[in-house]
Amino acid sequence: MIASLRGKLLEKHPNFVIIDAGGVGYAVTVPVSTFSHIGGIGEEVRLLIYTHVREDTLALYGFAGGREKELFEKLITISGIGPRLAVTILSGLPTDELLDAIRVGDAKRLTRIPGVGRKTGERISLELREKLESLDTDERPEGVSLSDAMQQDVVSTLVNLGCNRAAADKAVRKAVAEGVAVEFELLFRRSMELISR
């Protein structure tokens, strides 16, 4: 099993990155928060890795911090939530908000995330509420500045998470007009809120 990767960042997209580690390029699926906090192309990065193995697939999921990885691992223990939906859930709300929603049983807030229906939201809250003690410590990586292509990256991420492209474009433009273009994660989350209204 691959537990972590350290190497040069070859490609960086809102939902996956490619890391050159020892001459091998590893494609790693990442949540939006990890995308926002890792360095730029050509820089050395280190990600904690969850290796998902099925008979026909070997997929790597990467996280900037252990807290995010642990929450991901708890999410995939829930019936009906696979690794891809778990990454979407982690991308849909900041970690602290997601933990709060689970603790108080706020399924409505969870259903704003694409792919999470009422029953799934309730199941997440019910099954994880008692298992969150180890995630209470705050762990926030330092932010980084983002490129001019940030708006298109946000639109692309929203589409990859199941949103309609026209709705994603409109939401991103509206979020930018509101002045929420400081960093990728803030713009992404505000755009997602606007779409779910």
mmCIF file of C-alpha atoms in Angstrom:
data_model
loop_
_atom_site.group_PDB
_atom_site.id
_atom_site.type_symbol
_atom_site.label_atom_id
_atom_site.label_comp_id
_atom_site.label_asym_id
_atom_site.label_seq_id
_atom_site.Cartn_x
_atom_site.Cartn_y
_atom_site.Cartn_z
ATOM 1 C CA MET A 1 0.000 0.000 0.000
ATOM 2 C CA ILE A 2 1.138 3.527 -0.764
ATOM 3 C CA ALA A 3 0.765 5.636 2.409
ATOM 4 C CA SER A 4 2.334 8.903 1.235
ATOM 5 C CA LEU A 5 3.943 10.441 -1.821
ATOM 6 C CA ARG A 6 6.623 13.073 -1.982
ATOM 7 C CA GLY A 7 7.869 14.440 -5.246
ATOM 8 C CA LYS A 8 7.648 17.145 -7.864
ATOM 9 C CA LEU A 9 4.196 18.359 -8.877
ATOM 10 C CA LEU A 10 3.912 17.761 -12.638
ATOM 11 C CA GLU A 11 0.233 18.652 -13.153
ATOM 12 C CA LYS A 12 -2.359 20.291 -10.946
ATOM 13 C CA HIS A 13 -6.083 20.168 -11.638
ATOM 14 C CA PRO A 14 -8.971 20.898 -9.228
ATOM 15 C CA ASN A 15 -9.779 17.216 -8.787
ATOM 16 C CA PHE A 16 -6.451 15.485 -9.402
ATOM 17 C CA VAL A 17 -2.719 16.031 -9.463
ATOM 18 C CA ILE A 18 0.218 14.170 -10.968
ATOM 19 C CA ILE A 19 3.289 13.776 -8.782
ATOM 20 C CA ASP A 20 6.664 12.619 -10.071
ATOM 21 C CA ALA A 21 8.123 10.429 -7.329
ATOM 22 C CA GLY A 22 11.347 8.658 -8.274
ATOM 23 C CA GLY A 23 10.720 9.007 -12.001
ATOM 24 C CA VAL A 24 7.174 7.612 -11.852
ATOM 25 C CA GLY A 25 4.174 9.915 -12.385
ATOM 26 C CA TYR A 26 1.357 9.124 -9.956
ATOM 27 C CA ALA A 27 -2.159 10.401 -10.716
ATOM 28 C CA VAL A 28 -3.804 11.238 -7.388
ATOM 29 C CA THR A 29 -7.431 12.294 -6.870
ATOM 30 C CA VAL A 30 -7.632 15.158 -4.351
ATOM 31 C CA PRO A 31 -10.408 17.165 -2.681
ATOM 32 C CA VAL A 32 -10.652 20.896 -3.371
ATOM 33 C CA SER A 33 -9.077 21.835 -0.031
ATOM 34 C CA THR A 34 -5.924 19.852 -0.844
ATOM 35 C CA PHE A 35 -5.790 21.366 -4.346
ATOM 36 C CA SER A 36 -5.965 24.829 -2.764
ATOM 37 C CA HIS A 37 -3.159 24.219 -0.289
ATOM 38 C CA ILE A 38 -0.464 22.363 -2.196
ATOM 39 C CA GLY A 39 2.248 24.230 -4.060
ATOM 40 C CA GLY A 40 2.533 25.106 -7.717
ATOM 41 C CA ILE A 41 3.729 23.053 -10.669
ATOM 42 C CA GLY A 42 7.399 22.175 -10.353
ATOM 43 C CA GLU A 43 7.420 22.442 -6.559
ATOM 44 C CA GLU A 44 8.010 19.534 -4.221
ATOM 45 C CA VAL A 45 4.833 18.350 -2.509
ATOM 46 C CA ARG A 46 3.929 15.662 0.012
ATOM 47 C CA LEU A 47 0.508 14.068 0.222
ATOM 48 C CA LEU A 48 -0.893 11.454 2.563
ATOM 49 C CA ILE A 49 -2.343 8.700 0.379
ATOM 50 C CA TYR A 50 -5.279 6.352 0.638
ATOM 51 C CA THR A 51 -4.790 3.458 -1.806
ATOM 52 C CA HIS A 52 -8.060 2.046 -3.112
ATOM 53 C CA VAL A 53 -7.727 -1.400 -4.684
ATOM 54 C CA ARG A 54 -10.438 -3.278 -6.550
ATOM 55 C CA GLU A 55 -10.075 -6.196 -8.912
ATOM 56 C CA ASP A 56 -10.017 -3.838 -11.921
ATOM 57 C CA THR A 57 -8.684 -0.601 -10.398
ATOM 58 C CA LEU A 58 -5.854 0.834 -8.370
ATOM 59 C CA ALA A 59 -6.687 4.438 -7.426
ATOM 60 C CA LEU A 60 -4.810 6.890 -5.219
ATOM 61 C CA TYR A 61 -6.537 9.570 -3.132
ATOM 62 C CA GLY A 62 -4.348 12.296 -1.674
ATOM 63 C CA PHE A 63 -4.728 14.679 1.272
ATOM 64 C CA ALA A 64 -2.718 17.640 2.533
ATOM 65 C CA GLY A 65 -3.353 16.639 6.166
ATOM 66 C CA GLY A 66 -4.130 13.649 8.337
ATOM 67 C CA ARG A 67 -7.437 15.067 9.552
ATOM 68 C CA GLU A 68 -8.862 15.162 6.024
ATOM 69 C CA LYS A 69 -7.595 11.671 5.281
ATOM 70 C CA GLU A 70 -9.098 10.288 8.479
ATOM 71 C CA LEU A 71 -12.487 11.849 7.706
ATOM 72 C CA PHE A 72 -12.301 10.393 4.178
ATOM 73 C CA GLU A 73 -11.610 6.936 5.629
ATOM 74 C CA LYS A 74 -14.591 7.273 7.987
ATOM 75 C CA LEU A 75 -16.875 8.392 5.153
ATOM 76 C CA ILE A 76 -16.085 5.371 2.963
ATOM 77 C CA THR A 77 -17.107 3.011 5.773
ATOM 78 C CA ILE A 78 -20.699 4.171 5.244
ATOM 79 C CA SER A 79 -22.822 2.014 2.955
ATOM 80 C CA GLY A 80 -23.326 3.718 -0.415
ATOM 81 C CA ILE A 81 -20.342 6.078 -0.097
ATOM 82 C CA GLY A 82 -17.345 5.178 -2.202
ATOM 83 C CA PRO A 83 -14.060 7.046 -2.512
ATOM 84 C CA ARG A 84 -15.258 9.357 -5.310
ATOM 85 C CA LEU A 85 -18.341 10.499 -3.372
ATOM 86 C CA ALA A 86 -16.218 10.880 -0.219
ATOM 87 C CA VAL A 87 -13.889 13.263 -2.116
ATOM 88 C CA THR A 88 -16.950 15.170 -3.378
ATOM 89 C CA ILE A 89 -18.232 15.461 0.206
ATOM 90 C CA LEU A 90 -14.850 16.734 1.424
ATOM 91 C CA SER A 91 -14.852 19.228 -1.458
ATOM 92 C CA GLY A 92 -18.401 20.363 -0.715
ATOM 93 C CA LEU A 93 -17.853 21.860 2.738
ATOM 94 C CA PRO A 94 -14.824 23.047 4.712
ATOM 95 C CA THR A 95 -13.745 20.307 7.128
ATOM 96 C CA ASP A 96 -14.897 22.206 10.234
ATOM 97 C CA GLU A 97 -18.346 22.891 8.729
ATOM 98 C CA LEU A 98 -18.661 19.281 7.615
ATOM 99 C CA LEU A 99 -17.797 18.047 11.108
ATOM 100 C CA ASP A 100 -20.285 20.490 12.663
ATOM 101 C CA ALA A 101 -23.055 19.373 10.285
ATOM 102 C CA ILE A 102 -22.390 15.728 11.182
ATOM 103 C CA ARG A 103 -22.293 16.411 14.927
ATOM 104 C CA VAL A 104 -25.599 18.314 15.019
ATOM 105 C CA GLY A 105 -27.325 16.052 12.486
ATOM 106 C CA ASP A 106 -27.763 18.830 9.893
ATOM 107 C CA ALA A 107 -28.649 16.619 6.924
ATOM 108 C CA LYS A 108 -30.003 19.655 5.061
ATOM 109 C CA ARG A 109 -26.542 21.231 4.935
ATOM 110 C CA LEU A 110 -25.047 17.918 3.788
ATOM 111 C CA THR A 111 -27.609 17.565 0.960
ATOM 112 C CA ARG A 112 -26.297 20.783 -0.635
ATOM 113 C CA ILE A 113 -23.300 18.731 -1.723
ATOM 114 C CA PRO A 114 -23.809 17.198 -5.215
ATOM 115 C CA GLY A 115 -24.494 13.466 -4.970
ATOM 116 C CA VAL A 116 -25.678 13.576 -1.338
ATOM 117 C CA GLY A 117 -29.392 13.005 -0.989
ATOM 118 C CA ARG A 118 -31.497 13.222 2.163
ATOM 119 C CA LYS A 119 -31.023 9.562 3.139
ATOM 120 C CA THR A 120 -27.268 9.668 2.554
ATOM 121 C CA GLY A 121 -26.973 12.897 4.555
ATOM 122 C CA GLU A 122 -28.888 11.360 7.458
ATOM 123 C CA ARG A 123 -26.806 8.176 7.273
ATOM 124 C CA ILE A 124 -23.547 10.178 7.362
ATOM 125 C CA SER A 125 -24.640 12.061 10.455
ATOM 126 C CA LEU A 126 -26.064 9.017 12.219
ATOM 127 C CA GLU A 127 -23.100 6.715 11.581
ATOM 128 C CA LEU A 128 -20.256 9.200 12.107
ATOM 129 C CA ARG A 129 -21.525 11.336 14.985
ATOM 130 C CA GLU A 130 -19.922 9.076 17.616
ATOM 131 C CA LYS A 131 -16.686 8.535 15.688
ATOM 132 C CA LEU A 132 -15.423 12.114 15.403
ATOM 133 C CA GLU A 133 -13.443 12.588 18.638
ATOM 134 C CA SER A 134 -10.091 12.044 16.943
ATOM 135 C CA LEU A 135 -10.876 14.792 14.411
ATOM 136 C CA ASP A 136 -11.342 17.590 16.946
ATOM 137 C CA THR A 137 -7.879 19.084 16.550
ATOM 138 C CA ASP A 138 -7.736 21.927 14.068
ATOM 139 C CA GLU A 139 -5.283 21.391 11.221
ATOM 140 C CA ARG A 140 -5.120 23.985 8.496
ATOM 141 C CA PRO A 141 -2.388 24.106 5.889
ATOM 142 C CA GLU A 142 -1.121 27.504 4.834
ATOM 143 C CA GLY A 143 -2.912 29.067 1.862
ATOM 144 C CA VAL A 144 -1.240 29.805 -1.453
ATOM 145 C CA SER A 145 -1.953 32.305 -4.170
ATOM 146 C CA LEU A 146 -3.754 31.041 -7.251
ATOM 147 C CA SER A 147 -3.400 31.534 -10.982
ATOM 148 C CA ASP A 148 -5.506 33.587 -13.393
ATOM 149 C CA ALA A 149 -7.213 30.383 -14.553
ATOM 150 C CA MET A 150 -8.855 30.005 -11.126
ATOM 151 C CA GLN A 151 -12.392 30.742 -12.351
ATOM 152 C CA GLN A 152 -12.201 28.063 -15.052
ATOM 153 C CA ASP A 153 -10.754 25.619 -12.529
ATOM 154 C CA VAL A 154 -13.729 26.274 -10.251
ATOM 155 C CA VAL A 155 -16.184 25.743 -13.124
ATOM 156 C CA SER A 156 -14.372 22.536 -14.117
ATOM 157 C CA THR A 157 -14.480 21.233 -10.541
ATOM 158 C CA LEU A 158 -18.198 21.967 -10.211
ATOM 159 C CA VAL A 159 -18.898 20.154 -13.502
ATOM 160 C CA ASN A 160 -16.767 17.177 -12.363
ATOM 161 C CA LEU A 161 -18.867 17.039 -9.196
ATOM 162 C CA GLY A 162 -22.083 16.761 -11.228
ATOM 163 C CA CYS A 163 -23.186 20.364 -11.720
ATOM 164 C CA ASN A 164 -24.539 21.683 -15.006
ATOM 165 C CA ARG A 165 -21.854 23.727 -16.855
ATOM 166 C CA ALA A 166 -24.140 26.732 -17.500
ATOM 167 C CA ALA A 167 -25.216 26.817 -13.845
ATOM 168 C CA ALA A 168 -21.569 26.495 -12.743
ATOM 169 C CA ASP A 169 -20.488 29.377 -15.031
ATOM 170 C CA LYS A 170 -23.306 31.578 -13.744
ATOM 171 C CA ALA A 171 -22.565 30.784 -10.084
ATOM 172 C CA VAL A 172 -18.828 31.476 -10.479
ATOM 173 C CA ARG A 173 -19.491 34.806 -12.239
ATOM 174 C CA LYS A 174 -21.909 35.790 -9.467
ATOM 175 C CA ALA A 175 -19.430 34.794 -6.726
ATOM 176 C CA VAL A 176 -16.683 36.829 -8.420
ATOM 177 C CA ALA A 177 -19.066 39.813 -8.672
ATOM 178 C CA GLU A 178 -19.626 39.496 -4.909
ATOM 179 C CA GLY A 179 -15.870 39.838 -4.426
ATOM 180 C CA VAL A 180 -15.182 36.239 -3.378
ATOM 181 C CA ALA A 181 -12.149 35.736 -5.616
ATOM 182 C CA VAL A 182 -9.412 35.786 -2.994
ATOM 183 C CA GLU A 183 -8.565 32.108 -3.263
ATOM 184 C CA PHE A 184 -9.770 29.001 -5.056
ATOM 185 C CA GLU A 185 -11.409 27.297 -2.079
ATOM 186 C CA LEU A 186 -13.475 30.348 -1.095
ATOM 187 C CA LEU A 187 -14.629 30.922 -4.672
ATOM 188 C CA PHE A 188 -15.476 27.225 -5.088
ATOM 189 C CA ARG A 189 -17.494 27.010 -1.879
ATOM 190 C CA ARG A 190 -19.422 30.222 -2.549
ATOM 191 C CA SER A 191 -20.193 29.081 -6.103
ATOM 192 C CA MET A 192 -21.429 25.751 -4.762
ATOM 193 C CA GLU A 193 -23.712 27.579 -2.300
ATOM 194 C CA LEU A 194 -25.138 29.675 -5.133
ATOM 195 C CA ILE A 195 -25.841 26.582 -7.254
ATOM 196 C CA SER A 196 -27.618 24.762 -4.416
ATOM 197 C CA ARG A 197 -30.113 27.586 -3.857
#
